[in-house]
mmCIF file of C-alpha atoms in Angstrom:
data_model
loop_
_atom_site.group_PDB
_atom_site.id
_atom_site.type_symbol
_atom_site.label_atom_id
_atom_site.label_comp_id
_atom_site.label_asym_id
_atom_site.label_seq_id
_atom_site.Cartn_x
_atom_site.Cartn_y
_atom_site.Cartn_z
ATOM 1 C CA MET A 1 82.592 61.491 107.686
ATOM 2 C CA MET A 2 79.229 63.319 107.707
ATOM 3 C CA SER A 3 75.930 62.397 106.884
ATOM 4 C CA GLU A 4 72.703 63.979 106.217
ATOM 5 C CA GLU A 5 69.549 63.443 107.773
ATOM 6 C CA GLY A 6 65.991 64.281 106.724
ATOM 7 C CA SER A 7 65.632 67.536 105.053
ATOM 8 C CA GLY A 8 68.870 68.613 105.521
ATOM 9 C CA ASN A 9 68.404 70.757 108.359
ATOM 10 C CA MET A 10 70.320 68.191 110.952
ATOM 11 C CA LEU A 11 74.190 67.150 110.207
ATOM 12 C CA ILE A 12 75.234 63.836 112.043
ATOM 13 C CA LYS A 13 78.810 63.432 112.470
ATOM 14 C CA PRO A 14 81.207 61.344 114.890
ATOM 15 C CA LEU A 15 82.857 62.646 117.607
ATOM 16 C CA LYS A 16 86.572 63.014 117.187
ATOM 17 C CA ARG A 17 87.572 61.224 120.023
ATOM 18 C CA VAL A 18 85.863 58.623 122.015
ATOM 19 C CA GLU A 19 87.064 58.343 125.561
ATOM 20 C CA GLU A 20 87.496 54.849 127.207
ATOM 21 C CA GLY A 21 84.340 53.516 128.971
ATOM 22 C CA ASN A 22 81.992 55.701 126.466
ATOM 23 C CA GLY A 23 80.480 54.482 123.636
ATOM 24 C CA GLU A 24 78.576 51.129 123.301
ATOM 25 C CA SER A 25 80.267 47.902 122.117
ATOM 26 C CA GLY A 26 78.976 46.522 118.671
ATOM 27 C CA GLU A 27 79.787 43.311 116.829
ATOM 28 C CA ASN A 28 83.211 41.879 117.204
ATOM 29 C CA GLY A 29 83.849 44.072 120.118
ATOM 30 C CA HIS A 30 84.326 47.243 118.417
ATOM 31 C CA ILE A 31 83.280 50.464 119.750
ATOM 32 C CA ARG A 32 80.256 52.306 118.341
ATOM 33 C CA LYS A 33 81.256 56.040 118.285
ATOM 34 C CA LYS A 34 78.428 58.283 119.954
ATOM 35 C CA LEU A 35 77.127 60.942 117.194
ATOM 36 C CA LYS A 36 76.398 64.520 117.841
ATOM 37 C CA SER A 37 73.936 66.616 116.252
ATOM 38 C CA VAL A 38 74.813 69.877 114.750
ATOM 39 C CA GLU A 39 71.833 72.274 113.951
ATOM 40 C CA LEU A 40 72.148 74.357 110.717
ATOM 41 C CA THR A 41 70.927 77.805 110.673
ATOM 42 C CA GLY A 42 68.874 79.416 108.022
ATOM 43 C CA ASN A 43 71.793 80.986 106.114
ATOM 44 C CA GLU A 44 73.970 77.644 106.587
ATOM 45 C CA ARG A 45 71.130 75.934 104.488
ATOM 46 C CA LYS A 46 70.852 78.832 101.918
ATOM 47 C CA HIS A 47 74.247 80.273 101.132
ATOM 48 C CA PRO A 48 77.789 78.851 100.993
ATOM 49 C CA LYS A 49 80.471 79.850 103.039
ATOM 50 C CA ARG A 50 83.468 81.190 100.977
ATOM 51 C CA LYS A 51 86.734 82.688 101.466
ATOM 52 C CA VAL A 52 86.790 85.923 100.012
ATOM 53 C CA VAL A 53 88.682 89.193 100.175
ATOM 54 C CA LEU A 54 87.070 92.720 100.548
ATOM 55 C CA LEU A 55 88.416 95.838 99.267
ATOM 56 C CA LEU A 56 87.959 98.596 102.194
ATOM 57 C CA ALA A 57 88.316 102.369 102.060
ATOM 58 C CA TYR A 58 88.013 104.397 104.957
ATOM 59 C CA SER A 59 88.707 107.696 106.582
ATOM 60 C CA GLY A 60 90.567 106.993 109.946
ATOM 61 C CA LYS A 61 89.796 110.360 111.701
ATOM 62 C CA GLY A 62 87.874 109.648 114.990
ATOM 63 C CA TYR A 63 88.821 105.851 114.901
ATOM 64 C CA TYR A 64 91.645 104.185 116.957
ATOM 65 C CA GLY A 65 92.913 102.339 113.911
ATOM 66 C CA MET A 66 92.198 99.695 112.011
ATOM 67 C CA GLN A 67 92.549 96.477 114.467
ATOM 68 C CA ARG A 68 89.902 95.600 116.568
ATOM 69 C CA ASN A 69 90.848 95.461 120.361
ATOM 70 C CA ALA A 70 89.002 93.079 122.361
ATOM 71 C CA GLY A 71 87.662 94.556 125.486
ATOM 72 C CA SER A 72 88.060 98.124 124.554
ATOM 73 C CA SER A 73 84.838 99.149 123.426
ATOM 74 C CA GLN A 74 85.743 102.646 124.261
ATOM 75 C CA PHE A 75 88.421 102.859 121.668
ATOM 76 C CA LYS A 76 86.379 102.287 118.361
ATOM 77 C CA THR A 77 88.361 100.998 115.485
ATOM 78 C CA ILE A 78 87.402 100.282 111.830
ATOM 79 C CA GLU A 79 87.096 96.625 112.374
ATOM 80 C CA ASP A 80 84.311 97.142 115.111
ATOM 81 C CA GLU A 81 82.261 98.828 112.523
ATOM 82 C CA LEU A 82 82.900 95.945 109.924
ATOM 83 C CA VAL A 83 82.069 93.234 112.476
ATOM 84 C CA THR A 84 79.167 94.629 113.384
ATOM 85 C CA ALA A 85 78.104 95.406 109.615
ATOM 86 C CA LEU A 86 78.992 91.784 108.982
ATOM 87 C CA ILE A 87 76.811 90.260 111.589
ATOM 88 C CA LYS A 88 73.813 92.750 111.018
ATOM 89 C CA SER A 89 73.800 91.997 107.078
ATOM 90 C CA GLY A 90 73.870 87.972 107.957
ATOM 91 C CA CYS A 91 77.304 87.509 106.226
ATOM 92 C CA ILE A 92 78.653 85.797 109.654
ATOM 93 C CA PRO A 93 77.066 84.175 112.557
ATOM 94 C CA ASP A 94 76.971 86.545 115.790
ATOM 95 C CA ASN A 95 79.659 84.602 117.920
ATOM 96 C CA HIS A 96 82.120 85.028 115.141
ATOM 97 C CA GLY A 97 82.146 88.745 115.911
ATOM 98 C CA ASP A 98 83.832 87.788 119.796
ATOM 99 C CA ASP A 99 86.381 85.672 118.324
ATOM 100 C CA MET A 100 87.203 86.595 114.681
ATOM 101 C CA LYS A 101 89.638 83.274 114.081
ATOM 102 C CA LYS A 102 86.297 81.626 113.430
ATOM 103 C CA MET A 103 85.784 83.475 110.420
ATOM 104 C CA SER A 104 89.742 83.003 109.452
ATOM 105 C CA PHE A 105 89.742 87.062 109.359
ATOM 106 C CA GLN A 106 92.978 88.929 108.668
ATOM 107 C CA ARG A 107 93.735 92.152 107.414
ATOM 108 C CA CYS A 108 96.615 93.230 105.249
ATOM 109 C CA ALA A 109 97.840 96.173 107.451
ATOM 110 C CA ARG A 110 97.011 97.566 110.606
ATOM 111 C CA THR A 111 96.748 101.198 110.210
ATOM 112 C CA ASP A 112 97.177 103.340 113.032
ATOM 113 C CA LYS A 113 94.787 105.882 115.171
ATOM 114 C CA GLY A 114 93.713 108.585 112.588
ATOM 115 C CA VAL A 115 95.287 106.871 109.375
ATOM 116 C CA SER A 116 93.157 106.343 106.508
ATOM 117 C CA ALA A 117 93.022 103.760 103.727
ATOM 118 C CA ALA A 118 92.022 103.786 100.059
ATOM 119 C CA GLY A 119 92.912 100.199 99.303
ATOM 120 C CA GLN A 120 93.068 98.046 102.471
ATOM 121 C CA VAL A 121 92.341 94.374 101.810
ATOM 122 C CA VAL A 122 90.649 92.043 104.379
ATOM 123 C CA SER A 123 90.450 87.995 103.924
ATOM 124 C CA LEU A 124 87.661 86.161 105.826
ATOM 125 C CA LYS A 125 85.130 83.241 105.213
ATOM 126 C CA LEU A 126 81.458 84.626 104.970
ATOM 127 C CA TRP A 127 78.266 83.652 103.783
ATOM 128 C CA MET A 128 77.445 84.553 100.073
ATOM 129 C CA ILE A 129 74.371 85.879 100.461
ATOM 130 C CA GLU A 130 72.491 87.798 97.890
ATOM 131 C CA ASP A 131 73.668 91.471 97.249
ATOM 132 C CA VAL A 132 76.181 91.117 99.598
ATOM 133 C CA MET A 133 78.321 94.291 99.096
ATOM 134 C CA GLU A 134 75.144 96.296 99.373
ATOM 135 C CA LYS A 135 73.965 94.595 102.389
ATOM 136 C CA ILE A 136 77.335 95.268 104.367
ATOM 137 C CA ASN A 137 77.640 98.871 103.374
ATOM 138 C CA SER A 138 73.899 99.802 104.489
ATOM 139 C CA ASN A 139 75.127 98.750 108.032
ATOM 140 C CA LEU A 140 78.312 100.742 107.694
ATOM 141 C CA PRO A 141 79.185 104.486 108.154
ATOM 142 C CA PRO A 142 79.494 106.794 105.174
ATOM 143 C CA GLN A 143 83.128 107.035 105.996
ATOM 144 C CA ILE A 144 83.702 103.420 105.635
ATOM 145 C CA ARG A 145 82.823 101.315 102.317
ATOM 146 C CA VAL A 146 83.520 98.141 101.029
ATOM 147 C CA LEU A 147 84.395 98.856 97.163
ATOM 148 C CA GLY A 148 85.121 95.462 96.081
ATOM 149 C CA LEU A 149 84.673 91.560 96.694
ATOM 150 C CA LYS A 150 86.504 88.715 95.059
ATOM 151 C CA ARG A 151 87.022 84.847 95.661
ATOM 152 C CA VAL A 152 90.222 83.404 96.702
ATOM 153 C CA THR A 153 91.507 80.156 97.544
ATOM 154 C CA GLY A 154 90.771 78.363 100.998
ATOM 155 C CA GLY A 155 94.387 79.143 102.369
ATOM 156 C CA PHE A 156 94.489 82.703 101.221
ATOM 157 C CA ASN A 157 95.758 85.002 104.014
ATOM 158 C CA SER A 158 95.788 88.880 102.970
ATOM 159 C CA LYS A 159 98.710 89.794 105.064
ATOM 160 C CA ASN A 160 101.024 86.861 104.500
ATOM 161 C CA SER A 161 100.097 86.509 100.446
ATOM 162 C CA CYS A 162 100.948 90.248 100.384
ATOM 163 C CA ASP A 163 104.133 91.274 98.694
ATOM 164 C CA ALA A 164 104.264 95.014 99.150
ATOM 165 C CA ARG A 165 102.409 97.853 100.237
ATOM 166 C CA THR A 166 101.878 101.403 99.101
ATOM 167 C CA TYR A 167 101.177 104.524 101.226
ATOM 168 C CA SER A 168 100.788 107.973 100.368
ATOM 169 C CA TYR A 169 101.101 111.060 102.627
ATOM 170 C CA MET A 170 99.471 114.589 102.031
ATOM 171 C CA LEU A 171 101.112 117.329 103.475
ATOM 172 C CA PRO A 172 101.128 121.191 103.578
ATOM 173 C CA THR A 173 104.407 122.295 101.506
ATOM 174 C CA VAL A 174 104.936 124.659 104.237
ATOM 175 C CA ALA A 175 106.725 121.822 106.064
ATOM 176 C CA PHE A 176 109.544 122.378 103.437
ATOM 177 C CA SER A 177 109.945 125.958 104.212
ATOM 178 C CA PRO A 178 113.041 127.366 105.792
ATOM 179 C CA LYS A 179 113.175 127.090 109.793
ATOM 180 C CA ASP A 180 112.858 130.839 109.992
ATOM 181 C CA TYR A 181 109.811 130.901 107.788
ATOM 182 C CA TYR A 182 106.632 132.776 109.552
ATOM 183 C CA THR A 183 104.544 129.952 109.944
ATOM 184 C CA LYS A 184 101.445 132.075 110.700
ATOM 185 C CA ASN A 185 101.477 132.805 106.751
ATOM 186 C CA SER A 186 101.571 129.291 106.294
ATOM 187 C CA ALA A 187 98.664 129.319 103.630
ATOM 188 C CA ALA A 188 100.592 131.814 101.228
ATOM 189 C CA PHE A 189 103.785 129.577 101.131
ATOM 190 C CA ARG A 190 104.412 128.047 97.703
ATOM 191 C CA LEU A 191 107.132 125.538 97.228
ATOM 192 C CA GLU A 192 110.072 126.074 94.825
ATOM 193 C CA PRO A 193 110.983 123.544 92.128
ATOM 194 C CA GLU A 194 114.463 123.534 93.170
ATOM 195 C CA THR A 195 113.477 122.668 96.803
ATOM 196 C CA LEU A 196 111.100 119.797 95.555
ATOM 197 C CA GLN A 197 114.319 118.316 93.668
ATOM 198 C CA ARG A 198 116.202 118.361 96.714
ATOM 199 C CA VAL A 199 113.205 116.751 98.636
ATOM 200 C CA ASN A 200 112.866 113.886 96.183
ATOM 201 C CA GLN A 201 116.998 113.430 96.182
ATOM 202 C CA LEU A 202 116.584 112.763 100.030
ATOM 203 C CA PHE A 203 113.532 110.620 99.744
ATOM 204 C CA GLY A 204 115.346 108.599 96.963
ATOM 205 C CA SER A 205 118.084 107.959 99.703
ATOM 206 C CA TYR A 206 115.847 105.414 101.203
ATOM 207 C CA LYS A 207 115.516 103.272 98.456
ATOM 208 C CA GLY A 208 116.773 99.782 98.933
ATOM 209 C CA THR A 209 117.414 97.877 102.055
ATOM 210 C CA HIS A 210 118.323 99.557 105.402
ATOM 211 C CA ASN A 211 118.199 99.170 109.017
ATOM 212 C CA PHE A 212 115.233 101.300 110.116
ATOM 213 C CA HIS A 213 115.514 100.407 113.997
ATOM 214 C CA ASN A 214 115.728 104.109 114.769
ATOM 215 C CA PHE A 215 112.264 104.829 112.944
ATOM 216 C CA THR A 216 110.297 102.740 115.174
ATOM 217 C CA SER A 217 110.125 102.249 118.893
ATOM 218 C CA GLN A 218 111.464 98.936 120.940
ATOM 219 C CA LYS A 219 113.637 97.737 118.149
ATOM 220 C CA ALA A 220 117.377 96.551 118.898
ATOM 221 C CA ALA A 221 119.999 98.038 116.190
ATOM 222 C CA ARG A 222 120.843 94.392 115.295
ATOM 223 C CA ASP A 223 117.164 92.923 115.153
ATOM 224 C CA PRO A 224 116.893 91.261 111.742
ATOM 225 C CA SER A 225 113.397 92.539 111.589
ATOM 226 C CA ALA A 226 114.448 96.093 111.237
ATOM 227 C CA ARG A 227 115.867 95.697 107.814
ATOM 228 C CA ARG A 228 113.361 96.806 105.514
ATOM 229 C CA TYR A 229 113.263 96.979 101.568
ATOM 230 C CA ILE A 230 111.950 100.354 99.953
ATOM 231 C CA THR A 231 111.638 100.458 96.055
ATOM 232 C CA GLU A 232 109.867 103.736 95.748
ATOM 233 C CA MET A 233 109.845 107.009 97.662
ATOM 234 C CA SER A 234 108.942 110.396 96.022
ATOM 235 C CA CYS A 235 106.882 113.519 96.284
ATOM 236 C CA GLY A 236 104.743 114.909 93.777
ATOM 237 C CA GLU A 237 104.049 118.234 92.217
ATOM 238 C CA PRO A 238 102.201 120.505 94.573
ATOM 239 C CA PHE A 239 98.612 121.770 94.557
ATOM 240 C CA VAL A 240 96.273 123.938 96.064
ATOM 241 C CA ARG A 241 93.292 122.827 98.311
ATOM 242 C CA GLY A 242 91.435 125.033 100.850
ATOM 243 C CA GLY A 243 93.617 127.953 99.837
ATOM 244 C CA ALA A 244 96.816 126.079 100.999
ATOM 245 C CA GLU A 245 99.493 124.281 98.967
ATOM 246 C CA PHE A 246 99.679 120.746 99.459
ATOM 247 C CA ALA A 247 101.688 118.049 98.089
ATOM 248 C CA GLU A 248 101.573 114.175 98.216
ATOM 249 C CA ILE A 249 104.420 111.697 99.203
ATOM 250 C CA THR A 250 104.232 108.165 97.931
ATOM 251 C CA VAL A 251 106.192 105.143 99.641
ATOM 252 C CA ARG A 252 106.330 101.527 98.398
ATOM 253 C CA GLY A 253 107.649 98.666 100.362
ATOM 254 C CA GLN A 254 107.436 95.257 101.392
ATOM 255 C CA SER A 255 106.484 96.227 104.667
ATOM 256 C CA PHE A 256 106.505 99.121 107.299
ATOM 257 C CA MET A 257 107.175 99.204 111.062
ATOM 258 C CA MET A 258 105.149 100.982 113.602
ATOM 259 C CA HIS A 259 105.606 104.831 112.914
ATOM 260 C CA GLN A 260 108.387 104.097 110.085
ATOM 261 C CA ILE A 261 106.860 105.939 107.195
ATOM 262 C CA ARG A 262 106.190 109.142 109.433
ATOM 263 C CA LYS A 263 109.535 108.986 110.810
ATOM 264 C CA MET A 264 111.201 108.738 107.013
ATOM 265 C CA ILE A 265 109.246 111.984 106.217
ATOM 266 C CA GLY A 266 110.012 113.807 109.438
ATOM 267 C CA LEU A 267 113.735 113.305 109.134
ATOM 268 C CA VAL A 268 113.829 114.409 105.608
ATOM 269 C CA ILE A 269 111.753 117.667 106.796
ATOM 270 C CA ALA A 270 114.236 118.368 109.557
ATOM 271 C CA VAL A 271 117.113 118.218 106.840
ATOM 272 C CA VAL A 272 115.211 120.135 104.286
ATOM 273 C CA LYS A 273 114.762 123.160 106.882
ATOM 274 C CA GLY A 274 118.170 122.938 108.021
ATOM 275 C CA TYR A 275 118.082 121.381 111.434
ATOM 276 C CA SER A 276 120.703 118.759 110.111
ATOM 277 C CA GLY A 277 122.872 117.761 107.626
ATOM 278 C CA ASP A 278 122.208 115.179 104.700
ATOM 279 C CA GLU A 279 124.703 112.910 106.557
ATOM 280 C CA VAL A 280 122.091 112.040 109.304
ATOM 281 C CA LEU A 281 120.479 109.923 107.021
ATOM 282 C CA LYS A 282 123.091 107.351 106.674
ATOM 283 C CA ARG A 283 123.905 107.507 110.361
ATOM 284 C CA SER A 284 120.251 106.902 111.292
ATOM 285 C CA TRP A 285 120.846 103.309 109.459
ATOM 286 C CA GLY A 286 123.573 102.465 111.632
ATOM 287 C CA GLU A 287 123.757 100.806 115.087
ATOM 288 C CA GLU A 288 123.738 104.109 117.234
ATOM 289 C CA LYS A 289 120.820 105.528 118.114
ATOM 290 C CA VAL A 290 119.499 108.703 116.607
ATOM 291 C CA ASP A 291 116.861 111.549 117.443
ATOM 292 C CA VAL A 292 114.398 110.945 114.492
ATOM 293 C CA PRO A 293 111.392 113.219 114.626
ATOM 294 C CA LYS A 294 107.920 111.585 113.756
ATOM 295 C CA ALA A 295 105.793 113.749 111.430
ATOM 296 C CA PRO A 296 102.076 113.706 112.127
ATOM 297 C CA GLY A 297 99.804 110.686 111.654
ATOM 298 C CA LEU A 298 97.120 113.100 109.662
ATOM 299 C CA GLY A 299 97.692 112.877 105.887
ATOM 300 C CA LEU A 300 98.786 108.977 105.964
ATOM 301 C CA VAL A 301 96.734 106.713 103.715
ATOM 302 C CA LEU A 302 97.281 103.230 102.766
ATOM 303 C CA GLU A 303 96.737 103.001 99.067
ATOM 304 C CA LYS A 304 97.313 99.891 97.874
ATOM 305 C CA VAL A 305 98.259 96.442 98.744
ATOM 306 C CA HIS A 306 100.086 94.093 96.025
ATOM 307 C CA PHE A 307 99.861 90.410 95.343
ATOM 308 C CA ASP A 308 102.091 89.674 92.628
ATOM 309 C CA ARG A 309 102.922 86.435 93.764
ATOM 310 C CA TYR A 310 99.580 85.261 94.165
ATOM 311 C CA ASN A 311 98.412 86.871 91.071
ATOM 312 C CA LYS A 312 100.867 85.079 88.972
ATOM 313 C CA ARG A 313 100.343 81.566 90.617
ATOM 314 C CA PHE A 314 96.175 81.722 90.803
ATOM 315 C CA GLY A 315 95.247 84.675 88.615
ATOM 316 C CA GLY A 316 95.179 82.931 85.402
ATOM 317 C CA ASP A 317 94.296 79.331 86.679
ATOM 318 C CA GLY A 318 90.593 79.831 85.401
ATOM 319 C CA LEU A 319 89.378 79.356 88.690
ATOM 320 C CA HIS A 320 90.263 82.486 90.547
ATOM 321 C CA GLU A 321 90.455 86.242 89.645
ATOM 322 C CA CYS A 322 93.673 88.242 89.872
ATOM 323 C CA LEU A 323 93.762 90.495 93.054
ATOM 324 C CA GLU A 324 93.503 93.855 91.138
ATOM 325 C CA TRP A 325 91.115 96.426 91.500
ATOM 326 C CA THR A 326 91.004 98.251 87.998
ATOM 327 C CA GLU A 327 87.334 98.315 87.799
ATOM 328 C CA GLU A 328 87.109 99.608 91.268
ATOM 329 C CA GLU A 329 89.305 102.763 90.395
ATOM 330 C CA GLN A 330 86.892 105.356 89.769
ATOM 331 C CA ALA A 331 85.053 104.446 93.261
ATOM 332 C CA ILE A 332 88.304 104.469 94.954
ATOM 333 C CA LEU A 333 88.926 108.223 93.732
ATOM 334 C CA ALA A 334 85.430 109.107 94.430
ATOM 335 C CA PHE A 335 85.693 107.940 97.953
ATOM 336 C CA LYS A 336 89.049 109.831 98.583
ATOM 337 C CA GLU A 337 87.562 113.032 97.091
ATOM 338 C CA GLU A 338 84.480 112.824 99.125
ATOM 339 C CA HIS A 339 86.024 111.411 102.530
ATOM 340 C CA ILE A 340 89.756 111.252 102.793
ATOM 341 C CA TYR A 341 90.969 114.229 101.211
ATOM 342 C CA PRO A 342 88.556 117.026 102.578
ATOM 343 C CA SER A 343 89.128 115.427 106.042
ATOM 344 C CA ILE A 344 92.848 116.045 105.406
ATOM 345 C CA VAL A 345 92.538 119.537 104.155
ATOM 346 C CA GLU A 346 89.932 120.848 106.785
ATOM 347 C CA THR A 347 91.597 119.241 109.718
ATOM 348 C CA GLU A 348 95.054 120.616 109.042
ATOM 349 C CA CYS A 349 93.542 124.147 108.295
ATOM 350 C CA GLN A 350 91.714 124.192 111.303
ATOM 351 C CA GLU A 351 94.222 122.503 113.784
ATOM 352 C CA GLY A 352 97.373 123.129 111.938
ATOM 353 C CA SER A 353 98.933 119.711 113.100
ATOM 354 C CA MET A 354 101.853 120.219 110.683
ATOM 355 C CA ALA A 355 103.115 123.921 112.409
ATOM 356 C CA SER A 356 102.347 122.858 115.470
ATOM 357 C CA TRP A 357 104.848 119.561 115.033
ATOM 358 C CA MET A 358 107.471 122.075 113.086
ATOM 359 C CA ALA A 359 107.713 123.865 116.239
ATOM 360 C CA THR A 360 109.021 120.987 118.112
ATOM 361 C CA LEU A 361 111.908 120.377 115.658
ATOM 362 C CA PRO A 362 114.312 122.622 117.802
ATOM 363 C CA ILE A 363 114.276 120.434 120.531
ATOM 364 C CA HIS A 364 115.629 117.491 118.736
ATOM 365 C CA ASP A 365 119.249 116.789 118.979
ATOM 366 C CA PHE A 366 120.427 115.207 115.686
ATOM 367 C CA GLU A 367 124.059 114.895 116.754
ATOM 368 C CA ALA A 368 123.912 113.187 120.246
ATOM 369 C CA THR A 369 122.015 109.781 120.900
ATOM 370 C CA ALA A 370 118.290 109.433 121.272
ATOM 371 C CA THR A 371 117.710 107.528 124.269
ATOM 372 C CA GLY A 372 115.611 110.077 125.957
ATOM 373 C CA ALA A 373 113.525 110.790 122.777
ATOM 374 C CA GLN A 374 112.997 107.264 121.756
ATOM 375 C CA ASP A 375 111.647 106.618 125.624
ATOM 376 C CA LYS A 376 109.545 109.695 125.000
ATOM 377 C CA ASP A 377 108.036 108.302 121.877
ATOM 378 C CA ARG A 378 107.298 104.793 123.761
ATOM 379 C CA GLU A 379 105.232 106.803 126.251
ATOM 380 C CA GLN A 380 103.571 108.471 123.343
ATOM 381 C CA ASP A 381 102.745 105.528 121.646
ATOM 382 C CA ASP A 382 101.299 103.715 124.960
ATOM 383 C CA GLU A 383 99.170 106.555 125.255
ATOM 384 C CA GLU A 384 97.690 106.726 121.636
ATOM 385 C CA GLY A 385 97.119 103.102 121.784
ATOM 386 C CA ASN A 386 98.958 102.526 118.470
ATOM 387 C CA ARG A 387 99.999 99.228 117.280
ATOM 388 C CA SER A 388 103.084 97.957 115.649
ATOM 389 C CA ASP A 389 103.709 95.669 112.346
ATOM 390 C CA SER A 390 102.971 96.382 108.795
ATOM 391 C CA ALA A 391 101.456 99.833 108.933
ATOM 392 C CA LEU A 392 101.915 103.171 110.267
#
């Protein structure tokens, strides 16, 4: 039990446990518990602390992923920027920045180095100050924005409550050119409708539940967690940006392992270009090791996270909102047009990451086991500082 004293600036509550010999004897020999006082800060007196979700959009260029790495200040992440903004805006105490569990912080997906997001959702407890979104955004760099805020139940966890995640992958269509195509003229390449149809046939093969142990690192073939359920994967119609033709791949699944999406796309590209036959897809879901190439990280975007079960249970109870962001759709699109798409197009046109990656495809042996290649992937993962679980 807690009691208030004075003007409400001081809380008096009993200690959880009284050690033998501590405390004082009262009537009938009972031990009177010693009391401790807790000083309330200004925000604690003025503003209630509530469990909320924040809708985040960010361009991942220049950041080492989403998740904060304690003690690694040289590798700046999206959460580093967010926590700093929350403290500066007065939403959380200073000490919550050192221990994010104190604010019950959880993200839906851990996006890797350079990966962007248009619909990331994080859950946390914060003080509901006035103009909370505006104040948080005023302390964030332009390439990171809070686009929405909603109250949720006290036990809500954005990762555990998430039913599915949708990603997009924007790539130059020259990725689907024949392997003998002259990549120095990649801007002139245009994707034929027949090739797009074949691409979508191959992507359609991923639908359903498969064993994706070959599409990540350090995952045994019989590990049950390697089985993942894919509900949608397709490539849209091509479009021209910056003088080059691009296309956007969309994939939705319950969850994804580290690099899974990039390897799913990389293998289809290798098949379309003629480095391997269609049968390699089914073989990659078997127990043998298959050398699966990993497409570049540039172009991968977390588009949306889905909370169907939560919405069905709490969305219509009259107390909580559905975790849908229809009112924020225009703001999401505007952010993508201003920060995400230009970054992908400019970086691709200047650095040619897809063309450089395609040049490595001949060194992959799609018929042999991939022990050496997977070891090489693990070494690269360690160098990049990438993290596993639910994002790519």
